[in-house]
PDB file of C-alpha atoms in Angstrom:
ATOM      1  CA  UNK A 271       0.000   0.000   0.000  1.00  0.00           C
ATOM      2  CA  UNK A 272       1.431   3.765  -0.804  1.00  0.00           C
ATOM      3  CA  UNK A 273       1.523   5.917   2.141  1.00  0.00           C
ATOM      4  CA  UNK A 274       3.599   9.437   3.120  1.00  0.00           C
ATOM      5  CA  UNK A 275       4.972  10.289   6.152  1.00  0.00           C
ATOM      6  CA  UNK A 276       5.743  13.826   6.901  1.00  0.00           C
ATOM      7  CA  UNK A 277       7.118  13.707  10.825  1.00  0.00           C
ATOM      8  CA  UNK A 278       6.885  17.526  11.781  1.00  0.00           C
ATOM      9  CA  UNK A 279       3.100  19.342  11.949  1.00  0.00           C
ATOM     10  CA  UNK A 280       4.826  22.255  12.518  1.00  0.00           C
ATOM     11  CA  UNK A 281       8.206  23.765  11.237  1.00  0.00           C
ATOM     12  CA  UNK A 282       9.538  27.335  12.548  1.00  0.00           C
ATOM     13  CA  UNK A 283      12.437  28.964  10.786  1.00  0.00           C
ATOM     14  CA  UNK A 284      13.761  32.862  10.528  1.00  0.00           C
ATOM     15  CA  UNK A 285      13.615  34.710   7.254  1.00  0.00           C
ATOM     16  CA  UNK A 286      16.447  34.552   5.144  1.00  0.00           C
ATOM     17  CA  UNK A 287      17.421  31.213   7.048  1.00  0.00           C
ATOM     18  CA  UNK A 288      17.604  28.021   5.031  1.00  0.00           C
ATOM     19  CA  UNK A 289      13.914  25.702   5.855  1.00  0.00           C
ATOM     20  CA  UNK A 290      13.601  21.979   4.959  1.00  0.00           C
ATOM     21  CA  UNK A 291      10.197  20.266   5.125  1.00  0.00           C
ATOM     22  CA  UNK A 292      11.047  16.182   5.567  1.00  0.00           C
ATOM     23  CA  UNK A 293       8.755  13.250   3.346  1.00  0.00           C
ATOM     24  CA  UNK A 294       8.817   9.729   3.358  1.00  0.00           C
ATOM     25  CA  UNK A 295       6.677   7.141   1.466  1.00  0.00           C
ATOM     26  CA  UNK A 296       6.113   4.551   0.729  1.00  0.00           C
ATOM     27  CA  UNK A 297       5.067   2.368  -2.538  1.00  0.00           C
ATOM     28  CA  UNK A 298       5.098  -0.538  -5.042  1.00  0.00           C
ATOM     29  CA  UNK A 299       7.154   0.113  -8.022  1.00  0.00           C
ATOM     30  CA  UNK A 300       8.337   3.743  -9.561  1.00  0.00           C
ATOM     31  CA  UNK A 301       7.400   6.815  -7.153  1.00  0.00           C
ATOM     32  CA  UNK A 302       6.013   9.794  -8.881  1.00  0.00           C
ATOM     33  CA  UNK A 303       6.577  12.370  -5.778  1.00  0.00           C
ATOM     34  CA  UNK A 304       5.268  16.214  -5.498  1.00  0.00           C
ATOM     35  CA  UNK A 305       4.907  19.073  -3.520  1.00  0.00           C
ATOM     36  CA  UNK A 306       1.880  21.200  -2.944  1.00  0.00           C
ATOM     37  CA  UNK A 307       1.036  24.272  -0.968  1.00  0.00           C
ATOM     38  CA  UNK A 308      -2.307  25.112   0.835  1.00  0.00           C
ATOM     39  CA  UNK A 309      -3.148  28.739   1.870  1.00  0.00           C
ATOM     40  CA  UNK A 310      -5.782  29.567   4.015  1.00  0.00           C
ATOM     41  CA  UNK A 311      -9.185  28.576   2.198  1.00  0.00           C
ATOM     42  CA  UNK A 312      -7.711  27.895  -1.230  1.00  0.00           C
ATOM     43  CA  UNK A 313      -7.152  24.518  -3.043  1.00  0.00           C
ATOM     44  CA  UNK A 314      -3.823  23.172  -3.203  1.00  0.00           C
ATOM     45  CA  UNK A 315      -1.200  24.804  -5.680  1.00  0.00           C
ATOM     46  CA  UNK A 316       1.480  22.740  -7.566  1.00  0.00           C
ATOM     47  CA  UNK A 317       5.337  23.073  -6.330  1.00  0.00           C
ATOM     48  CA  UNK A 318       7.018  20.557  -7.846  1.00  0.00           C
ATOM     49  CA  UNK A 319       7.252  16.841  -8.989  1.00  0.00           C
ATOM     50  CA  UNK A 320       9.762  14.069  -9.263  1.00  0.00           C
ATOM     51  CA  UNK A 321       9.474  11.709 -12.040  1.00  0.00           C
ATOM     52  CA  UNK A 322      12.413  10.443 -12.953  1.00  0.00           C
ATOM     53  CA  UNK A 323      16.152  11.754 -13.580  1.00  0.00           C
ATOM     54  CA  UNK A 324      17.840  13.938 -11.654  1.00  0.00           C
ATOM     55  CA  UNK A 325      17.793  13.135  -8.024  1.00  0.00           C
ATOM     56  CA  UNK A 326      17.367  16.966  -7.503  1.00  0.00           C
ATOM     57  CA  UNK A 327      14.236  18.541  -8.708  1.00  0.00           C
ATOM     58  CA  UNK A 328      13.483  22.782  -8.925  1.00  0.00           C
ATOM     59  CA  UNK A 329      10.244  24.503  -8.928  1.00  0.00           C
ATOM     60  CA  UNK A 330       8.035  27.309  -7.865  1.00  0.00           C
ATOM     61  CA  UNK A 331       9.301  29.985  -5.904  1.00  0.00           C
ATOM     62  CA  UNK A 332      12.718  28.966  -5.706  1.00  0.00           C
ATOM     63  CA  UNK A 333      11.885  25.715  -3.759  1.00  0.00           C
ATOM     64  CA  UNK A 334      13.560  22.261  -4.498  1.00  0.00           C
ATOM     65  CA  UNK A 335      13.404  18.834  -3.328  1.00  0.00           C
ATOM     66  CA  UNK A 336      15.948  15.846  -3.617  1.00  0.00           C
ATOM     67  CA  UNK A 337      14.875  12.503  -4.030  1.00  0.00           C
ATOM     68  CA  UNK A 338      16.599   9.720  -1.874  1.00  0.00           C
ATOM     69  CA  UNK A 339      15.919   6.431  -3.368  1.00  0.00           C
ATOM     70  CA  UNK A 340      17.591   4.680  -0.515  1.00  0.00           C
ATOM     71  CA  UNK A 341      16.102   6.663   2.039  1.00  0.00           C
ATOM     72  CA  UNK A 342      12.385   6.461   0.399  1.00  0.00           C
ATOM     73  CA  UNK A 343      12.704  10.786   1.156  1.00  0.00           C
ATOM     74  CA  UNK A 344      11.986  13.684  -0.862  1.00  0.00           C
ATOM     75  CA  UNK A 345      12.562  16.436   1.215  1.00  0.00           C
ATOM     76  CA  UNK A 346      11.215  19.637   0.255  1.00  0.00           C
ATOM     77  CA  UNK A 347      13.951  22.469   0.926  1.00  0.00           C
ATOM     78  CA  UNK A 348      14.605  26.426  -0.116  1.00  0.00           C
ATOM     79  CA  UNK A 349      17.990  28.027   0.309  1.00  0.00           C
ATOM     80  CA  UNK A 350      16.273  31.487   2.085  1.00  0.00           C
ATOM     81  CA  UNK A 351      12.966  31.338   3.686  1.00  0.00           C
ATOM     82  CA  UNK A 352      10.332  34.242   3.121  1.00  0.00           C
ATOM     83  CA  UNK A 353       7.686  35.240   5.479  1.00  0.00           C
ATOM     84  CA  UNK A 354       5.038  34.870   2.321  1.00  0.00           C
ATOM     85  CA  UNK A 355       6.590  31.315   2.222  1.00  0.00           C
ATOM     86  CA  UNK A 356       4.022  30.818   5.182  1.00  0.00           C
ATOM     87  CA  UNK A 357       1.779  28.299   4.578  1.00  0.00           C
ATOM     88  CA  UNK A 358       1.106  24.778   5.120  1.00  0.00           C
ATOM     89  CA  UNK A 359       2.681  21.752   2.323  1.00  0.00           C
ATOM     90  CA  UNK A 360       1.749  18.495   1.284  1.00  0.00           C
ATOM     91  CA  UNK A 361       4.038  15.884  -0.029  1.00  0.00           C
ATOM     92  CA  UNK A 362       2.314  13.230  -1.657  1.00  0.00           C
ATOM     93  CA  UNK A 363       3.224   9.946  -4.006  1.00  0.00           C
ATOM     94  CA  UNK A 364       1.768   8.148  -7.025  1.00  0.00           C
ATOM     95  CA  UNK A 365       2.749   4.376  -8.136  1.00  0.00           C
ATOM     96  CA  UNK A 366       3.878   4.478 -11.523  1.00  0.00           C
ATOM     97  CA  UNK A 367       2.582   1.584 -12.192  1.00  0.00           C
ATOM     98  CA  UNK A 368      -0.919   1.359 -11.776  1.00  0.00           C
ATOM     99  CA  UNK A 369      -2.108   4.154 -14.204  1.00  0.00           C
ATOM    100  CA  UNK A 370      -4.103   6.609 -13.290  1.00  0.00           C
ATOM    101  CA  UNK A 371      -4.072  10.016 -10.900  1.00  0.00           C
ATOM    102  CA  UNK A 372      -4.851   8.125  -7.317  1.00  0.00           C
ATOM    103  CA  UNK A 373      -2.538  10.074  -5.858  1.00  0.00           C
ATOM    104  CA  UNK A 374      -1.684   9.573  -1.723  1.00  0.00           C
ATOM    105  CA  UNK A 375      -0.955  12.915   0.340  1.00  0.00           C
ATOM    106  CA  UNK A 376       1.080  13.511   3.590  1.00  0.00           C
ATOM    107  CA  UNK A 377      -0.939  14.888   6.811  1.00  0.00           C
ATOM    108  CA  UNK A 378       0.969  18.007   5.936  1.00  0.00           C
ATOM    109  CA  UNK A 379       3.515  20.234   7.495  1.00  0.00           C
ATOM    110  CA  UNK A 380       2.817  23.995   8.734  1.00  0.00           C
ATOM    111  CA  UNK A 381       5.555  26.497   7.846  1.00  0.00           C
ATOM    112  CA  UNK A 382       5.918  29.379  10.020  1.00  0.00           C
ATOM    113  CA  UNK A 383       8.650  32.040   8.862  1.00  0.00           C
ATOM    114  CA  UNK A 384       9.040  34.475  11.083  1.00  0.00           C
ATOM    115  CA  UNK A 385       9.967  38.273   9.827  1.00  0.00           C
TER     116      UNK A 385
ATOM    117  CA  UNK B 199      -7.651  30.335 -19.322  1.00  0.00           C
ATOM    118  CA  UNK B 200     -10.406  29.420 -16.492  1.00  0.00           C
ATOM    119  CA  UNK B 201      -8.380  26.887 -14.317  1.00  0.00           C
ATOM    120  CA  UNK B 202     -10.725  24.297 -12.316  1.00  0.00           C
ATOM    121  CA  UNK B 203     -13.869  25.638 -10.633  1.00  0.00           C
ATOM    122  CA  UNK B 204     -15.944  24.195  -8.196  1.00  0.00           C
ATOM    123  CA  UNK B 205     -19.462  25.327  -7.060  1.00  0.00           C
ATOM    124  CA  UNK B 206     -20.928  26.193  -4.333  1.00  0.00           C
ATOM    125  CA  UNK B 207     -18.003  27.867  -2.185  1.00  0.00           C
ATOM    126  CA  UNK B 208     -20.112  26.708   0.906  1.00  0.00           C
ATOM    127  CA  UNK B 209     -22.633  24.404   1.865  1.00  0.00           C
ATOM    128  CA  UNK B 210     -24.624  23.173   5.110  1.00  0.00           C
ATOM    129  CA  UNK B 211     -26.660  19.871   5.127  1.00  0.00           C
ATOM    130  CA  UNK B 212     -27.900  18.189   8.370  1.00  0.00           C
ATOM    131  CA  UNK B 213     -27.476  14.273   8.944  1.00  0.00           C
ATOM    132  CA  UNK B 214     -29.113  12.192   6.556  1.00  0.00           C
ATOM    133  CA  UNK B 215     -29.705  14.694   3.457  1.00  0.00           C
ATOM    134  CA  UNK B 216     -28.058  14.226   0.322  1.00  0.00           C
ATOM    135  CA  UNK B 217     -25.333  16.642  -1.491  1.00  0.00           C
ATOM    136  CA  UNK B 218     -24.377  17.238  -4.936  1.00  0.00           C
ATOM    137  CA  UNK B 219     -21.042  18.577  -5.493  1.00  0.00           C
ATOM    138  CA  UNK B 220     -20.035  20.313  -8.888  1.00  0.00           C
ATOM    139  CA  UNK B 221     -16.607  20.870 -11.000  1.00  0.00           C
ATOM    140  CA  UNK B 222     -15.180  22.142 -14.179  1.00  0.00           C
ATOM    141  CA  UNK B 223     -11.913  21.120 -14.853  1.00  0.00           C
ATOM    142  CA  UNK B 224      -9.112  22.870 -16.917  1.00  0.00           C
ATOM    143  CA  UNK B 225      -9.749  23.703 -20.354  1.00  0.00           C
ATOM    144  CA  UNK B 226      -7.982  20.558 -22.358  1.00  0.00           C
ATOM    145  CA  UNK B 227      -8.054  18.481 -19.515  1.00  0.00           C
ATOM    146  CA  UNK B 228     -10.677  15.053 -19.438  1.00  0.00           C
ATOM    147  CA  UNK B 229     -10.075  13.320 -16.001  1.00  0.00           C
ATOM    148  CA  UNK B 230     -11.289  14.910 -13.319  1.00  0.00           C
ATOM    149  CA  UNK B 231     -10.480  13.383  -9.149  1.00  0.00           C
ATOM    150  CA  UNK B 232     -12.327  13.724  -6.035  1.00  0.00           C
ATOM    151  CA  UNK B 233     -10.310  14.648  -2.787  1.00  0.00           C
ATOM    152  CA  UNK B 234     -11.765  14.514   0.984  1.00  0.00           C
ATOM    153  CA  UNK B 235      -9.890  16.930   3.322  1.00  0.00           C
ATOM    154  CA  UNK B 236     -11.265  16.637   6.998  1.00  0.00           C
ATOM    155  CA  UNK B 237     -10.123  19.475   9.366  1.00  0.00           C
ATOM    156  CA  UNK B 238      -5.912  19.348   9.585  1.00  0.00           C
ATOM    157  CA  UNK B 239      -5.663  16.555   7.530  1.00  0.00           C
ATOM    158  CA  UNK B 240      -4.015  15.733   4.182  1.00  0.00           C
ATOM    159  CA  UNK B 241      -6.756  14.904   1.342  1.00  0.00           C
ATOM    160  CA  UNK B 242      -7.914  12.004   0.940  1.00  0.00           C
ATOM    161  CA  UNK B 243      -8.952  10.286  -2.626  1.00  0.00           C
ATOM    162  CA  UNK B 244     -12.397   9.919  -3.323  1.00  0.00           C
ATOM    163  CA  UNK B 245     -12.560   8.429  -6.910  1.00  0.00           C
ATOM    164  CA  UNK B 246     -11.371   9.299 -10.645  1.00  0.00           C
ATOM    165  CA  UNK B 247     -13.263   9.965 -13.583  1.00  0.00           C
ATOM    166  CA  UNK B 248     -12.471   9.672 -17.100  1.00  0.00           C
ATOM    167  CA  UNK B 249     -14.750   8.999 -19.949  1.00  0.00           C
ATOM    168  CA  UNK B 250     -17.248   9.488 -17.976  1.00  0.00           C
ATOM    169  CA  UNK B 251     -16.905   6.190 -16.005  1.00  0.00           C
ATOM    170  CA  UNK B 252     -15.161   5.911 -12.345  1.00  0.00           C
ATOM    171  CA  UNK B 253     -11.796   4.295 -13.049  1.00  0.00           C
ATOM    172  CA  UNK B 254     -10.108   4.733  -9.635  1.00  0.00           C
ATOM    173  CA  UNK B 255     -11.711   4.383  -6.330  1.00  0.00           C
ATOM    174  CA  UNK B 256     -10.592   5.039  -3.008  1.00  0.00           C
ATOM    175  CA  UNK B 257     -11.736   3.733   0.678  1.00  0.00           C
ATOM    176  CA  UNK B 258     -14.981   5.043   0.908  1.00  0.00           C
ATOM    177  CA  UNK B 259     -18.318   4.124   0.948  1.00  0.00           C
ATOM    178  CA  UNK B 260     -20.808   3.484  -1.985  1.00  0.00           C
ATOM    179  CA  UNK B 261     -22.925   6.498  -0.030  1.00  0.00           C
ATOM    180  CA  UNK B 262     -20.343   8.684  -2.401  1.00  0.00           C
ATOM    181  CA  UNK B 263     -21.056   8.744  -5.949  1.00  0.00           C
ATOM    182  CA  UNK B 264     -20.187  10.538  -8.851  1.00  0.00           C
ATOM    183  CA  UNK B 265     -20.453  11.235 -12.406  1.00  0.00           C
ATOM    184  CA  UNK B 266     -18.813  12.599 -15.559  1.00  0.00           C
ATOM    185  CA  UNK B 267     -20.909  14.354 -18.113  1.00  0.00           C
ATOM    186  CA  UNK B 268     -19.918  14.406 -21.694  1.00  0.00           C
ATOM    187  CA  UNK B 269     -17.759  18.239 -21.545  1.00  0.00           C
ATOM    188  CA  UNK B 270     -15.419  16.840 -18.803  1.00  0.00           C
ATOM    189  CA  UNK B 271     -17.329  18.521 -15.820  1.00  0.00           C
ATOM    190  CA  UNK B 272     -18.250  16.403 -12.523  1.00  0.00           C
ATOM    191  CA  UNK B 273     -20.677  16.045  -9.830  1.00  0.00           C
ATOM    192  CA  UNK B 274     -19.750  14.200  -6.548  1.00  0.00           C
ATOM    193  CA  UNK B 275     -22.776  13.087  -4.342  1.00  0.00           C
ATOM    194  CA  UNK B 276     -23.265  12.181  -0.745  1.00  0.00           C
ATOM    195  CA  UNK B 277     -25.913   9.950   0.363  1.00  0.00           C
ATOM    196  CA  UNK B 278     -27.080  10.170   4.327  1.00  0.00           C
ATOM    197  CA  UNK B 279     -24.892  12.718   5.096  1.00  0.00           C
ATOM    198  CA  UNK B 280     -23.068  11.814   8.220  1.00  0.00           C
ATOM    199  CA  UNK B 281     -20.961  14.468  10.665  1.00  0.00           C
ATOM    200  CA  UNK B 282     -17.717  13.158   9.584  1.00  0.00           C
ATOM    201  CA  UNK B 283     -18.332  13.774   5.946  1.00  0.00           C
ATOM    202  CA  UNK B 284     -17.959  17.671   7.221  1.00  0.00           C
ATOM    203  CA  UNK B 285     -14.828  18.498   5.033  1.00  0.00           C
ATOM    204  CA  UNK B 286     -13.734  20.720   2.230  1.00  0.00           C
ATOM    205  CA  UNK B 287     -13.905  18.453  -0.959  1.00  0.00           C
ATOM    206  CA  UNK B 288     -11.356  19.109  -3.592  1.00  0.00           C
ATOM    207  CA  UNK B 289     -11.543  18.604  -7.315  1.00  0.00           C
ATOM    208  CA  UNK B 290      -8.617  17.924  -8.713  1.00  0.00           C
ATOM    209  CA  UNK B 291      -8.053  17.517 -12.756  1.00  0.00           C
ATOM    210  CA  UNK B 292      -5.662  16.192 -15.336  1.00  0.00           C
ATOM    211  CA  UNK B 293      -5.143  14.755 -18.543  1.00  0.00           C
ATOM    212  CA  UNK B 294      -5.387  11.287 -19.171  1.00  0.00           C
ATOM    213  CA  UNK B 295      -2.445  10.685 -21.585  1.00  0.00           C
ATOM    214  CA  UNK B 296      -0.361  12.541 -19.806  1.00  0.00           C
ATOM    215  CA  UNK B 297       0.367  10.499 -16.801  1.00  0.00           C
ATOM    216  CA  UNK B 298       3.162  11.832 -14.430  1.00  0.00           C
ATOM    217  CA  UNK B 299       2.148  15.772 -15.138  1.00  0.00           C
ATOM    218  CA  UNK B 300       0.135  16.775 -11.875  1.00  0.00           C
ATOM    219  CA  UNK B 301      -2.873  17.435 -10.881  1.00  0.00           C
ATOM    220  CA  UNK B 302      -4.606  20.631 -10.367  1.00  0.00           C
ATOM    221  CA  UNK B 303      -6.577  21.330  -8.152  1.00  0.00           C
ATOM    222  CA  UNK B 304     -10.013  24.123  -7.365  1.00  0.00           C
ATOM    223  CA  UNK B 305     -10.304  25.790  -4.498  1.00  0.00           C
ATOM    224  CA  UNK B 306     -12.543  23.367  -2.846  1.00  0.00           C
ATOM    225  CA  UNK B 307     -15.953  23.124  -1.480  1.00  0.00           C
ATOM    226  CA  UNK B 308     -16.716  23.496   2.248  1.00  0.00           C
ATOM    227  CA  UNK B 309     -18.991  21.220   3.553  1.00  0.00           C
ATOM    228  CA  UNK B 310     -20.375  21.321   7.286  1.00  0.00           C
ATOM    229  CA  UNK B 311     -22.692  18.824   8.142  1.00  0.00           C
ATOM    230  CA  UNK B 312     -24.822  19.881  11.418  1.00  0.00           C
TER     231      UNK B 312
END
């Protein structure tokens, strides 16, 4: 069965200081991993995705995420954290090899940057 | 370019009514998923839709239902509403052939169930 494990609810860092969000999963086969971001009463918004490739994946808003096979992680990271950066994110995995969108999403992780 | 819209915004059934749920997915875009999201959770997935028959299901009851209409656009229904099916419900959409691009998503619809 796919599942994702995201360990912190909550993770506090300064602006302008590096932040890391941590994700685990699990799954049968190929991972197709991503990264969303939920404001306040809004749907979730695309960061970025890992299909295949380079370990080391960039997206939106100057965030990235690295993909640890060995590790079953895919951290989501950003080199200088923003107080707009506020908000809370969803990692989430798809098997490759089932077809289909059924895609399985962390509990999610609260940023806080503080100004 | 309208992304995907979802109507109504807000909704409040008591226990034991019924619910109909509506979305329009991005233009160019023919499979359309249902997402639960309970109150500081992660969503949850409902069920997948793609020419117009459910293709995907996820662990919930046959009280949810949906259906694709011929332009792409959903409904998700709720038989004897329950408190726990309070939530905001996500559409989500995609297309088909194009497997590992992501899904996106509306901005929900909040349902409280008194």
């Amino acid at each position: 069965a796919q599942s994702v494990a995201q360990p912190e609810d909550q993770v506090n860092v300064a602006e302008g200081n590096p932040l890391t969000v941590k994700c685990t999963y699990s799954v049968s086969g190929n991972p197709y991993l991503f990264w969303y971001v939920q404001y306040p009463n809004r749907g979730l918004q695309f960061l970025l995705k890992y299909i295949t490739g380079d370990n080391l994946v960039k997206g939106s808003y100057g965030f990235e995420a690295e993909f640890n096979k060995s590790q079953t992680s895919f951290h989501l990271k950003k080199p200088s954290a923003l107080v707009s950066d506020s908000a809370l994110y969803f990692c989430a995995v798809r098997a490759s090899n089932t077809g289909g969108f059924k895609t399985i999403f962390g509990a999610g992780t609260r940023l806080f940057v503080k100004a | 370019d309208a992304g995907v819209t979802q109507s109504p915004t807000h909704l409040i059934k008591t226990r034991g009514q019924q619910v109909t749920l509506r979305c329009s997915p991005k233009s160019g875009h023919d499979t359309v998923s249902w997402y639960q999201q309970a109150l500081g959770q992660g969503p949850q997935f409902i069920f997948q839709y793609y020419e117009e028959e459910e293709r995907q299901r996820g662990n919930f009851p046959d009280r949810f239902s949906g259906h694709q209409f011929p332009n792409y656009s959903s409904e998700l229904n709720v038989n004897a509403l329950l408190l726990g099916d309070s939530a905001l419900y996500l559409c989500a959409s995609s297309w088909r052939l194009a497997g590992t691009n992501e899904q996106f998503f509306g901005p929900g619809t909040r349902l409280t169930v008194l």
